[in-house]
Short mmCIF file of C-alpha atoms in Angstrom, two decimals:
data_model
loop_
_atom_site.label_atom_id
_atom_site.label_comp_id
_atom_site.label_asym_id
_atom_site.label_seq_id
_atom_site.Cartn_x
_atom_site.Cartn_y
_atom_site.Cartn_z
CA MET H 28 221.76 275.81 -28.92
CA SER H 29 218.32 276.51 -30.38
CA ARG H 30 217.02 274.95 -33.58
CA THR H 31 214.67 276.46 -36.09
CA ALA H 32 211.12 275.34 -36.68
CA GLU H 33 212.16 274.31 -40.17
CA GLN H 34 214.73 271.89 -38.73
CA ALA H 35 212.19 270.49 -36.34
CA THR H 36 209.64 269.76 -39.04
CA ALA H 37 212.02 268.58 -41.78
CA PRO H 38 211.31 265.04 -42.93
CA VAL H 39 213.12 262.59 -40.68
CA ALA H 40 214.35 260.46 -43.56
CA ALA H 41 215.93 263.50 -45.22
CA ARG H 42 217.89 264.30 -42.07
CA LEU H 43 219.34 260.81 -41.69
CA SER H 44 222.63 259.97 -43.35
CA ALA H 45 222.48 257.42 -46.17
CA LEU H 46 223.96 254.78 -43.86
CA ASP H 47 221.41 255.41 -41.10
CA ARG H 48 218.47 255.82 -43.47
CA LEU H 49 219.12 252.42 -44.99
CA LEU H 50 220.11 250.69 -41.75
CA PRO H 51 217.19 248.20 -41.86
CA VAL H 52 218.31 247.26 -45.40
CA TRP H 53 221.89 246.68 -44.28
CA ILE H 54 220.73 244.61 -41.32
CA GLY H 55 218.47 242.54 -43.57
CA ALA H 56 221.33 241.98 -46.00
CA ALA H 57 223.61 240.94 -43.14
CA MET H 58 221.00 238.45 -41.95
CA VAL H 59 220.70 236.92 -45.41
CA ALA H 60 224.47 236.81 -45.83
CA GLY H 61 224.84 235.05 -42.51
CA LEU H 62 222.13 232.53 -43.28
CA LEU H 63 223.64 231.73 -46.68
CA ALA H 64 227.15 231.47 -45.25
CA GLY H 65 225.95 229.10 -42.55
CA ARG H 66 224.35 226.86 -45.18
CA TRP H 67 226.96 227.05 -47.94
CA VAL H 68 230.28 227.09 -46.05
CA PRO H 69 230.98 223.61 -44.63
CA GLY H 70 232.17 223.56 -41.03
CA LEU H 71 231.74 227.31 -40.53
CA GLY H 72 230.04 226.95 -37.14
CA PRO H 73 232.67 224.68 -35.54
CA ALA H 74 235.46 226.84 -36.98
CA LEU H 75 234.02 229.99 -35.42
CA ASP H 76 233.39 228.23 -32.14
CA ALA H 77 237.01 227.08 -32.01
CA VAL H 78 238.35 230.64 -32.09
CA GLN H 79 237.62 231.65 -28.52
CA VAL H 80 239.21 232.61 -25.21
CA ASP H 81 237.61 231.70 -21.88
CA GLY H 82 234.37 230.80 -23.61
CA ILE H 83 234.10 234.04 -25.61
CA SER H 84 234.13 233.87 -29.41
CA LEU H 85 236.88 236.16 -30.71
CA PRO H 86 235.09 237.00 -33.99
CA ILE H 87 232.01 238.03 -32.03
CA ALA H 88 234.13 239.94 -29.51
CA LEU H 89 235.85 241.83 -32.32
CA GLY H 90 232.54 242.82 -33.88
CA LEU H 91 231.02 243.96 -30.59
CA LEU H 92 234.02 246.02 -29.50
CA VAL H 93 234.29 247.70 -32.90
CA MET H 94 230.56 248.42 -32.76
CA MET H 95 230.58 250.07 -29.33
CA TYR H 96 233.82 252.10 -29.37
CA PRO H 97 232.76 254.90 -31.78
CA VAL H 98 229.55 255.50 -29.84
CA LEU H 99 231.37 255.82 -26.54
CA ALA H 100 233.97 258.13 -28.11
CA LYS H 101 231.12 260.60 -28.79
CA VAL H 102 230.10 260.96 -25.15
CA ARG H 103 230.90 264.30 -23.47
CA TYR H 104 232.46 263.07 -20.26
CA ASP H 105 233.19 266.59 -19.02
CA ARG H 106 229.58 267.70 -18.64
CA LEU H 107 228.07 265.50 -15.98
CA ASP H 108 227.16 268.60 -14.00
CA ALA H 109 224.93 269.80 -16.86
CA VAL H 110 222.41 267.15 -15.90
CA THR H 111 223.21 266.38 -12.28
CA GLY H 112 221.97 269.87 -11.45
CA ASP H 113 218.52 268.99 -12.80
CA LYS H 114 217.27 266.70 -10.05
CA ARG H 115 213.94 266.05 -11.75
CA LEU H 116 215.62 264.76 -14.88
CA MET H 117 218.27 262.77 -13.02
CA ILE H 118 215.88 261.03 -10.62
CA SER H 119 213.32 260.34 -13.36
CA SER H 120 215.98 258.87 -15.64
CA LEU H 121 217.43 256.63 -12.95
CA VAL H 122 213.99 255.32 -11.94
CA LEU H 123 212.89 254.75 -15.54
CA ASN H 124 216.12 253.06 -16.61
CA TRP H 125 216.98 251.01 -13.56
CA VAL H 126 213.62 250.28 -11.90
CA LEU H 127 210.69 250.53 -14.32
CA GLY H 128 212.44 249.52 -17.58
CA PRO H 129 213.84 246.18 -16.40
CA ALA H 130 210.63 245.41 -14.50
CA LEU H 131 208.47 246.13 -17.55
CA MET H 132 210.59 243.94 -19.84
CA PHE H 133 210.52 241.16 -17.24
CA ALA H 134 206.70 241.34 -17.15
CA LEU H 135 206.31 241.49 -20.94
CA ALA H 136 208.73 238.60 -21.45
CA TRP H 137 206.70 236.39 -19.12
CA VAL H 138 203.35 237.50 -20.56
CA PHE H 139 204.30 237.00 -24.22
CA LEU H 140 206.80 234.12 -23.92
CA PRO H 141 205.73 231.93 -20.99
CA ASP H 142 206.59 228.77 -22.94
CA LEU H 143 209.88 229.91 -24.48
CA PRO H 144 212.39 230.26 -21.61
CA GLU H 145 215.47 230.95 -23.75
CA TYR H 146 213.87 233.83 -25.66
CA ARG H 147 212.28 235.10 -22.46
CA THR H 148 215.68 235.19 -20.77
CA GLY H 149 217.17 236.99 -23.78
CA LEU H 150 214.51 239.70 -23.59
CA ILE H 151 215.05 240.14 -19.85
CA ILE H 152 218.76 240.69 -20.55
CA VAL H 153 217.79 243.26 -23.19
CA GLY H 154 215.69 245.06 -20.58
CA LEU H 155 218.71 245.30 -18.28
CA ALA H 156 220.98 246.77 -20.98
CA ARG H 157 220.25 250.49 -20.96
CA CYS H 158 220.85 252.94 -23.77
CA ILE H 159 224.36 253.95 -24.83
CA ALA H 160 224.23 253.76 -28.64
CA MET H 161 221.66 254.69 -31.32
CA VAL H 162 219.57 256.62 -28.80
CA ILE H 163 221.81 259.66 -29.39
CA ILE H 164 220.75 259.66 -33.06
CA TRP H 165 217.04 259.42 -32.27
CA ASN H 166 217.34 262.15 -29.64
CA ASP H 167 219.06 264.47 -32.10
CA LEU H 168 216.49 263.87 -34.82
CA ALA H 169 213.74 264.65 -32.32
CA CYS H 170 215.51 267.91 -31.39
CA GLY H 171 216.11 266.74 -27.84
CA ASP H 172 218.71 268.13 -25.45
CA ARG H 173 222.08 266.94 -26.79
CA GLU H 174 223.97 267.74 -23.62
CA ALA H 175 221.49 265.88 -21.43
CA ALA H 176 221.47 262.90 -23.78
CA ALA H 177 225.26 262.63 -23.70
CA VAL H 178 225.36 262.85 -19.92
CA LEU H 179 222.56 260.31 -19.38
CA VAL H 180 224.24 257.91 -21.79
CA ALA H 181 227.54 258.29 -19.92
CA LEU H 182 225.77 257.81 -16.60
CA ASN H 183 224.04 254.66 -17.84
CA SER H 184 227.34 253.35 -19.17
CA VAL H 185 229.04 253.68 -15.80
CA PHE H 186 226.02 252.43 -13.85
CA GLN H 187 225.73 249.38 -16.11
CA VAL H 188 229.22 248.25 -15.20
CA ILE H 189 228.33 248.56 -11.52
CA ALA H 190 224.74 247.28 -11.44
CA PHE H 191 224.16 245.00 -14.43
CA ALA H 192 225.42 241.80 -12.86
CA GLY H 193 223.38 242.22 -9.69
CA LEU H 194 220.21 243.07 -11.58
CA GLY H 195 220.77 240.14 -13.93
CA TRP H 196 221.03 237.76 -10.99
CA PHE H 197 217.90 239.26 -9.41
CA TYR H 198 215.66 239.16 -12.51
CA LEU H 199 216.89 235.84 -13.85
CA SER H 200 217.31 233.81 -10.67
CA VAL H 201 215.67 235.43 -7.64
CA LEU H 202 212.46 237.19 -8.68
CA PRO H 203 210.93 234.25 -10.59
CA GLY H 204 211.31 232.10 -7.50
CA TRP H 205 209.67 234.73 -5.30
CA LEU H 206 206.69 234.91 -7.68
CA GLY H 207 206.32 231.15 -7.88
CA LEU H 208 207.33 231.07 -11.55
CA PRO H 209 209.36 228.24 -13.09
CA VAL H 210 213.07 228.96 -13.28
CA VAL H 211 214.05 226.40 -15.92
CA GLY H 212 217.16 227.60 -17.73
CA LEU H 213 217.50 230.71 -15.61
CA GLU H 214 220.52 229.72 -13.52
CA VAL H 215 222.98 232.47 -14.40
CA SER H 216 226.38 233.15 -12.88
CA ALA H 217 226.61 236.74 -11.71
CA TRP H 218 230.35 236.63 -12.38
CA GLU H 219 229.84 235.54 -16.00
CA ILE H 220 227.55 238.52 -16.58
CA ALA H 221 229.95 240.89 -14.80
CA LYS H 222 232.89 239.58 -16.82
CA ASN H 223 231.12 240.21 -20.11
CA VAL H 224 229.93 243.64 -19.03
CA LEU H 225 233.45 244.63 -18.01
CA VAL H 226 234.97 243.33 -21.25
CA PHE H 227 232.40 244.51 -23.78
CA LEU H 228 231.37 247.76 -22.08
CA GLY H 229 234.29 248.63 -19.81
CA VAL H 230 236.98 248.33 -22.50
CA PRO H 231 235.27 250.52 -25.14
CA LEU H 232 234.14 252.94 -22.42
CA VAL H 233 237.73 253.52 -21.28
CA ALA H 234 238.90 253.68 -24.91
CA GLY H 235 236.20 256.21 -25.78
CA TYR H 236 236.99 258.38 -22.76
CA LEU H 237 240.73 258.38 -23.47
CA THR H 238 240.18 259.04 -27.17
CA ARG H 239 238.09 262.13 -26.47
CA ARG H 240 240.38 263.41 -23.73
CA LEU H 241 243.60 262.94 -25.70
CA GLY H 242 242.06 263.98 -29.03
CA GLU H 243 240.67 267.24 -27.66
CA ARG H 244 243.91 267.98 -25.86
CA ALA H 245 245.98 267.45 -29.01
CA LYS H 246 243.74 268.94 -31.71
CA GLY H 247 240.91 270.77 -29.95
CA ARG H 248 237.24 270.02 -29.53
CA GLU H 249 236.15 271.42 -32.90
CA TRP H 250 238.54 269.14 -34.79
CA TYR H 251 237.54 266.18 -32.64
CA GLU H 252 233.79 266.60 -33.17
CA THR H 253 233.75 267.83 -36.78
CA ARG H 254 236.64 265.85 -38.26
CA PHE H 255 237.46 262.82 -36.11
CA LEU H 256 234.04 261.61 -34.96
CA PRO H 257 232.46 261.62 -38.45
CA ARG H 258 235.33 259.43 -39.65
CA ILE H 259 234.93 256.75 -37.00
CA GLY H 260 231.11 256.92 -36.77
CA PRO H 261 230.39 254.46 -39.61
CA VAL H 262 232.71 251.90 -37.99
CA ALA H 263 229.97 251.15 -35.45
CA LEU H 264 227.63 250.07 -38.24
CA TYR H 265 230.31 247.85 -39.77
CA GLY H 266 230.84 246.17 -36.40
CA LEU H 267 227.09 245.66 -36.00
CA LEU H 268 226.74 244.14 -39.46
CA PHE H 269 229.77 241.89 -39.00
CA THR H 270 228.35 240.64 -35.69
CA ILE H 271 224.94 239.95 -37.24
CA VAL H 272 226.52 238.01 -40.11
CA ILE H 273 228.36 235.78 -37.63
CA LEU H 274 225.34 235.35 -35.37
CA PHE H 275 222.97 234.48 -38.20
CA ALA H 276 225.49 232.08 -39.71
CA LEU H 277 225.36 230.23 -36.41
CA GLN H 278 221.61 230.77 -35.83
CA GLY H 279 220.50 229.95 -39.38
CA ASP H 280 218.83 226.64 -38.68
CA GLN H 281 216.87 227.99 -35.71
CA ILE H 282 215.71 231.09 -37.60
CA THR H 283 214.50 229.25 -40.67
CA ALA H 284 212.95 226.48 -38.61
CA ARG H 285 211.15 228.79 -36.15
CA PRO H 286 209.89 231.94 -37.91
CA THR H 287 206.90 232.04 -35.57
CA ASP H 288 209.25 232.27 -32.58
CA VAL H 289 211.03 235.22 -34.18
CA ALA H 290 207.68 236.98 -34.61
CA ARG H 291 206.80 236.24 -31.01
CA ILE H 292 210.07 237.82 -29.84
CA ALA H 293 209.13 240.97 -31.75
CA LEU H 294 205.77 241.44 -30.01
CA PRO H 295 207.01 242.18 -26.47
CA LEU H 296 209.71 244.43 -27.92
CA LEU H 297 207.09 246.50 -29.75
CA ALA H 298 205.03 246.80 -26.58
CA TYR H 299 208.10 247.75 -24.55
CA PHE H 300 209.21 250.58 -26.85
CA ALA H 301 205.71 252.07 -27.05
CA ILE H 302 205.04 251.93 -23.30
CA MET H 303 208.45 253.21 -22.20
CA TRP H 304 208.52 256.08 -24.71
CA ALA H 305 204.96 257.29 -24.15
CA GLY H 306 205.12 256.93 -20.36
CA SER H 307 208.47 258.72 -20.12
CA PHE H 308 207.34 261.56 -22.39
CA ALA H 309 204.19 262.06 -20.33
CA LEU H 310 206.23 261.98 -17.12
CA GLY H 311 208.60 264.64 -18.43
CA LYS H 312 205.73 267.02 -19.13
CA ALA H 313 204.04 266.21 -15.81
CA ILE H 314 207.12 267.14 -13.75
CA GLY H 315 207.70 270.37 -15.69
CA LEU H 316 210.57 269.50 -18.03
CA ASN H 317 210.75 271.41 -21.30
CA TYR H 318 210.27 269.64 -24.62
CA GLU H 319 213.97 269.09 -25.25
CA ARG H 320 214.60 267.33 -21.95
CA SER H 321 211.29 265.44 -22.08
CA ALA H 322 212.28 264.07 -25.48
CA THR H 323 215.71 263.11 -24.16
CA LEU H 324 214.16 261.42 -21.13
CA SER H 325 211.77 259.41 -23.32
CA PHE H 326 214.35 258.21 -25.86
CA THR H 327 216.99 257.31 -23.29
CA ALA H 328 214.36 255.34 -21.38
CA ALA H 329 212.95 253.57 -24.44
CA GLY H 330 216.28 252.73 -26.07
CA ASN H 331 218.30 249.66 -25.17
CA ASN H 332 221.90 248.60 -25.62
CA PHE H 333 221.44 245.54 -27.81
CA GLU H 334 225.17 245.31 -28.33
CA LEU H 335 225.70 244.65 -24.64
CA ALA H 336 222.70 242.32 -24.44
CA ILE H 337 224.06 240.24 -27.32
CA ALA H 338 227.51 240.16 -25.72
CA VAL H 339 226.16 238.97 -22.38
CA ALA H 340 223.88 236.39 -24.02
CA ILE H 341 226.75 235.01 -26.09
CA GLY H 342 229.21 234.87 -23.24
CA THR H 343 226.74 233.35 -20.78
CA PHE H 344 224.66 231.03 -22.98
CA GLY H 345 226.63 230.63 -26.24
CA VAL H 346 226.52 232.04 -29.75
CA THR H 347 223.85 229.59 -30.94
CA SER H 348 221.50 230.13 -27.99
CA GLY H 349 217.94 231.37 -28.08
CA GLN H 350 219.03 234.15 -25.73
CA ALA H 351 221.45 235.45 -28.39
CA LEU H 352 218.73 235.21 -31.04
CA ALA H 353 216.41 237.36 -28.90
CA GLY H 354 219.13 240.01 -28.76
CA VAL H 355 219.70 239.86 -32.52
CA VAL H 356 216.01 240.45 -33.22
CA GLY H 357 216.15 243.61 -31.11
CA PRO H 358 217.82 246.05 -33.56
CA LEU H 359 215.48 244.95 -36.35
CA ILE H 360 212.54 246.12 -34.25
CA GLU H 361 214.17 249.13 -32.59
CA VAL H 362 215.21 250.99 -35.74
CA PRO H 363 211.83 251.39 -37.49
CA VAL H 364 209.92 251.82 -34.22
CA LEU H 365 212.16 254.59 -32.88
CA VAL H 366 212.16 256.38 -36.25
CA ALA H 367 208.36 256.40 -36.00
CA LEU H 368 208.63 257.71 -32.43
CA VAL H 369 210.81 260.57 -33.67
CA TYR H 370 207.84 261.70 -35.79
CA ALA H 371 205.54 261.27 -32.80
CA SER H 372 207.88 263.29 -30.61
CA LEU H 373 208.07 266.19 -33.05
CA ALA H 374 204.28 266.18 -33.35
CA ALA H 375 203.98 266.36 -29.54
CA ARG H 376 206.23 269.42 -29.42
CA ARG H 377 203.18 271.70 -29.66
CA TRP H 378 202.15 270.60 -26.16
CA PHE H 379 205.16 272.41 -24.65
CA ARG H 380 205.97 276.08 -24.32
CA PRO H 381 208.67 277.20 -26.77
CA THR H 382 212.11 277.52 -25.15
CA SER H 383 213.97 280.78 -25.47
CA SER H 384 216.82 280.99 -27.94
#
């Protein structure tokens, strides 16, 4: 479906919904609310910690599952062949997401945080959690290929369940030893990671797939996409904000005591987004992809699934860990940076031949 030049050049802020446009404000408010709750409500931390099953905090689990389900209900699971037929796009996406992306975050984490092993580990986990959420919004704003974005997100979702645990073990326990780097605090159980991936990604993935399949069968695709999805879409934001409130209530002392550490976590994230987006965009043009698919390739490579990263960090290291804090900082950096990259993407559109309507 083609889009007009007027749509492509419309101000990004004007095309965002009120909720999305003010997302950094909501996240900031959630942070403050969490910090104040942690300071003003006696015994809040122990009370939250007590509500858990098999080491997983139920309040955090609720927030994460609510956050991820609406996004996965939007995925078009019936169109895998729309992208699998484009071998250039498929191979490039797989290499960028599962080889170069994790390796780049690993390198940046060690370069920027050599003396902060908990935050470094948290960033490495972020690098392993590939895009399945907000990337669809950025791709749409940049006039990317919606079909390709949906398929790549679905592919990453399935591949994450299969490969995340093994990659986590490799980057957190094996590779540092091979390179002669210290491995303090990097002993991670592959099963613990796999368990959290299966719970926090597998459950909403199955729920999203069944919701789309049954919803379209009962009411039709038009009703599902124009009536049902807009209703459940904001629920993801509520889940994100709820999770951040809980996390910051538990992380309050560390955040207020170590603002420099928070800033240091932001630096490698900024470098990661810029390098992955620019490199992927250039690669798309170099291998002959059109603008729409080049934009999709770049945003799906640059985006990360912070929801999953936070879930894994919490389940493996605990809700008050530095690893969880590194994941929490992620969305605060991703939102403004990727909005800026939407503008950059639209400006780069002139480098490509116009696609036929």
